[in-house]
Amino acid sequence: MQRDDPHLPEAGTQALLFDCDGTLVETMHLHRMSWGRIFERYGFTITDEWWDRYANVALAPFVRAVIPDADDALLVELLDEANVDFNASLHLAEPVEHVIELARKYRGRLQIAVVVGGYRDVIIPTLEGAGIAELFDTIVTADDVVHSKPAPDVYATAMARLGVEPSQCVAYEDSDIGIASARAAGVGRVVDVRDW
């Protein structure tokens, strides 16, 4: 990694905050396959345009975009089904090595967190499958907050756990919703890994 790499944290940074799906590990195609199988039962085929719009939103609006009358019980049932299907396909996930390299480089020098809009029962196996779960000081998921991304809650929770000010942090994200979440929480710098 070059010294003038614009992705590196600048002096004064205290914490690095990483999204997981699509940032640390390439898994979005696996989520799409899992939900695609479920939604096919409802006569719906996920298009690229639909996926780009809904892939990173919270569970309720995600499912209700396809099944408008889905009640809370159905949301939980479909999420459980999707998670089982996703976890069974984790062997197809691909680590994003240049982002993981950054986490490894600063492990022990800066505080490092995973900050996601997804749920713990999917995120932990994803990190463990990539062999990187031990890199992080804390992992904040949708299970830890009332409002997931694009609300600032997951980022605010991570920074509170780490005891750092938002201005001292750099977030690494791969979606507009994740970037909006980090910015809403006041994170000092947000790196869009899609440009990396």
PDB file of N, CA, C and O in Angstrom, residues 1 5 7-9 16 18 97-107 112 170 172 196:
ATOM      1  N   MET A   1       0.846  -1.177   0.000  1.00  0.00           N
ATOM      2  CA  MET A   1       0.000   0.000   0.000  1.00  0.00           C
ATOM      3  C   MET A   1       0.888   1.235   0.000  1.00  0.00           C
ATOM      4  O   MET A   1       1.789   1.345   0.822  1.00  0.00           O
ATOM      5  N   ASP A   5      -1.471   6.848  -0.512  1.00  0.00           N
ATOM      6  CA  ASP A   5      -2.766   6.252  -0.785  1.00  0.00           C
ATOM      7  C   ASP A   5      -3.868   7.095  -0.138  1.00  0.00           C
ATOM      8  O   ASP A   5      -3.875   7.293   1.071  1.00  0.00           O
ATOM      9  N   HIS A   7      -6.762   6.385   0.599  1.00  0.00           N
ATOM     10  CA  HIS A   7      -7.647   5.605   1.441  1.00  0.00           C
ATOM     11  C   HIS A   7      -7.123   5.456   2.860  1.00  0.00           C
ATOM     12  O   HIS A   7      -7.845   5.017   3.745  1.00  0.00           O
ATOM     13  N   LEU A   8      -5.867   5.798   3.072  1.00  0.00           N
ATOM     14  CA  LEU A   8      -5.270   5.667   4.396  1.00  0.00           C
ATOM     15  C   LEU A   8      -5.811   6.743   5.338  1.00  0.00           C
ATOM     16  O   LEU A   8      -6.111   7.858   4.913  1.00  0.00           O
ATOM     17  N   PRO A   9      -5.932   6.428   6.628  1.00  0.00           N
ATOM     18  CA  PRO A   9      -6.366   7.446   7.592  1.00  0.00           C
ATOM     19  C   PRO A   9      -5.279   8.500   7.782  1.00  0.00           C
ATOM     20  O   PRO A   9      -4.092   8.197   7.725  1.00  0.00           O
ATOM     21  N   LEU A  16     -11.177   3.296  12.796  1.00  0.00           N
ATOM     22  CA  LEU A  16     -11.614   2.954  11.450  1.00  0.00           C
ATOM     23  C   LEU A  16     -12.903   2.142  11.573  1.00  0.00           C
ATOM     24  O   LEU A  16     -12.965   1.177  12.356  1.00  0.00           O
ATOM     25  N   PHE A  18     -15.732  -0.006   9.481  1.00  0.00           N
ATOM     26  CA  PHE A  18     -15.934  -0.703   8.212  1.00  0.00           C
ATOM     27  C   PHE A  18     -17.336  -1.292   8.101  1.00  0.00           C
ATOM     28  O   PHE A  18     -17.786  -1.997   9.005  1.00  0.00           O
ATOM     29  N   GLU A  97      -9.701  -8.107  -0.451  1.00  0.00           N
ATOM     30  CA  GLU A  97      -8.385  -8.138   0.179  1.00  0.00           C
ATOM     31  C   GLU A  97      -7.767  -6.760   0.411  1.00  0.00           C
ATOM     32  O   GLU A  97      -7.135  -6.541   1.443  1.00  0.00           O
ATOM     33  N   HIS A  98      -7.924  -5.812  -0.517  1.00  0.00           N
ATOM     34  CA  HIS A  98      -7.275  -4.514  -0.318  1.00  0.00           C
ATOM     35  C   HIS A  98      -7.901  -3.741   0.840  1.00  0.00           C
ATOM     36  O   HIS A  98      -7.208  -2.975   1.511  1.00  0.00           O
ATOM     37  N   VAL A  99      -9.182  -3.969   1.129  1.00  0.00           N
ATOM     38  CA  VAL A  99      -9.806  -3.322   2.281  1.00  0.00           C
ATOM     39  C   VAL A  99      -9.409  -4.058   3.565  1.00  0.00           C
ATOM     40  O   VAL A  99      -9.069  -3.434   4.578  1.00  0.00           O
ATOM     41  N   ILE A 100      -9.413  -5.379   3.516  1.00  0.00           N
ATOM     42  CA  ILE A 100      -8.992  -6.167   4.676  1.00  0.00           C
ATOM     43  C   ILE A 100      -7.541  -5.863   5.028  1.00  0.00           C
ATOM     44  O   ILE A 100      -7.177  -5.780   6.209  1.00  0.00           O
ATOM     45  N   GLU A 101      -6.701  -5.662   4.021  1.00  0.00           N
ATOM     46  CA  GLU A 101      -5.294  -5.325   4.260  1.00  0.00           C
ATOM     47  C   GLU A 101      -5.175  -4.055   5.104  1.00  0.00           C
ATOM     48  O   GLU A 101      -4.317  -3.951   5.976  1.00  0.00           O
ATOM     49  N   LEU A 102      -6.060  -3.099   4.836  1.00  0.00           N
ATOM     50  CA  LEU A 102      -6.055  -1.862   5.606  1.00  0.00           C
ATOM     51  C   LEU A 102      -6.403  -2.126   7.069  1.00  0.00           C
ATOM     52  O   LEU A 102      -5.751  -1.606   7.984  1.00  0.00           O
ATOM     53  N   ALA A 103      -7.416  -2.951   7.310  1.00  0.00           N
ATOM     54  CA  ALA A 103      -7.785  -3.305   8.681  1.00  0.00           C
ATOM     55  C   ALA A 103      -6.634  -4.011   9.389  1.00  0.00           C
ATOM     56  O   ALA A 103      -6.327  -3.720  10.553  1.00  0.00           O
ATOM     57  N   ARG A 104      -5.981  -4.912   8.685  1.00  0.00           N
ATOM     58  CA  ARG A 104      -4.839  -5.622   9.287  1.00  0.00           C
ATOM     59  C   ARG A 104      -3.690  -4.666   9.605  1.00  0.00           C
ATOM     60  O   ARG A 104      -3.049  -4.774  10.643  1.00  0.00           O
ATOM     61  N   LYS A 105      -3.441  -3.736   8.692  1.00  0.00           N
ATOM     62  CA  LYS A 105      -2.342  -2.784   8.853  1.00  0.00           C
ATOM     63  C   LYS A 105      -2.495  -1.954  10.127  1.00  0.00           C
ATOM     64  O   LYS A 105      -1.522  -1.661  10.817  1.00  0.00           O
ATOM     65  N   TYR A 106      -3.738  -1.579  10.446  1.00  0.00           N
ATOM     66  CA  TYR A 106      -3.968  -0.686  11.585  1.00  0.00           C
ATOM     67  C   TYR A 106      -4.457  -1.398  12.840  1.00  0.00           C
ATOM     68  O   TYR A 106      -4.680  -0.755  13.864  1.00  0.00           O
ATOM     69  N   ARG A 107      -4.604  -2.715  12.782  1.00  0.00           N
ATOM     70  CA  ARG A 107      -5.002  -3.478  13.970  1.00  0.00           C
ATOM     71  C   ARG A 107      -3.976  -3.274  15.067  1.00  0.00           C
ATOM     72  O   ARG A 107      -2.776  -3.432  14.868  1.00  0.00           O
ATOM     73  N   ILE A 112     -10.788  -0.422  15.721  1.00  0.00           N
ATOM     74  CA  ILE A 112     -11.409  -0.836  14.475  1.00  0.00           C
ATOM     75  C   ILE A 112     -12.755  -1.499  14.777  1.00  0.00           C
ATOM     76  O   ILE A 112     -12.853  -2.354  15.666  1.00  0.00           O
ATOM     77  N   VAL A 170     -12.727   7.386  10.488  1.00  0.00           N
ATOM     78  CA  VAL A 170     -12.866   7.209   9.047  1.00  0.00           C
ATOM     79  C   VAL A 170     -13.772   6.002   8.843  1.00  0.00           C
ATOM     80  O   VAL A 170     -13.553   4.946   9.437  1.00  0.00           O
ATOM     81  N   TYR A 172     -15.547   3.307   6.034  1.00  0.00           N
ATOM     82  CA  TYR A 172     -15.371   2.696   4.715  1.00  0.00           C
ATOM     83  C   TYR A 172     -16.688   2.029   4.336  1.00  0.00           C
ATOM     84  O   TYR A 172     -17.157   1.132   5.050  1.00  0.00           O
ATOM     85  N   TRP A 196     -12.366   2.626  -5.170  1.00  0.00           N
ATOM     86  CA  TRP A 196     -11.040   2.165  -4.816  1.00  0.00           C
ATOM     87  C   TRP A 196     -10.615   1.105  -5.818  1.00  0.00           C
ATOM     88  O   TRP A 196     -11.011  -0.018  -5.731  1.00  0.00           O
TER      89      TRP A 196
END
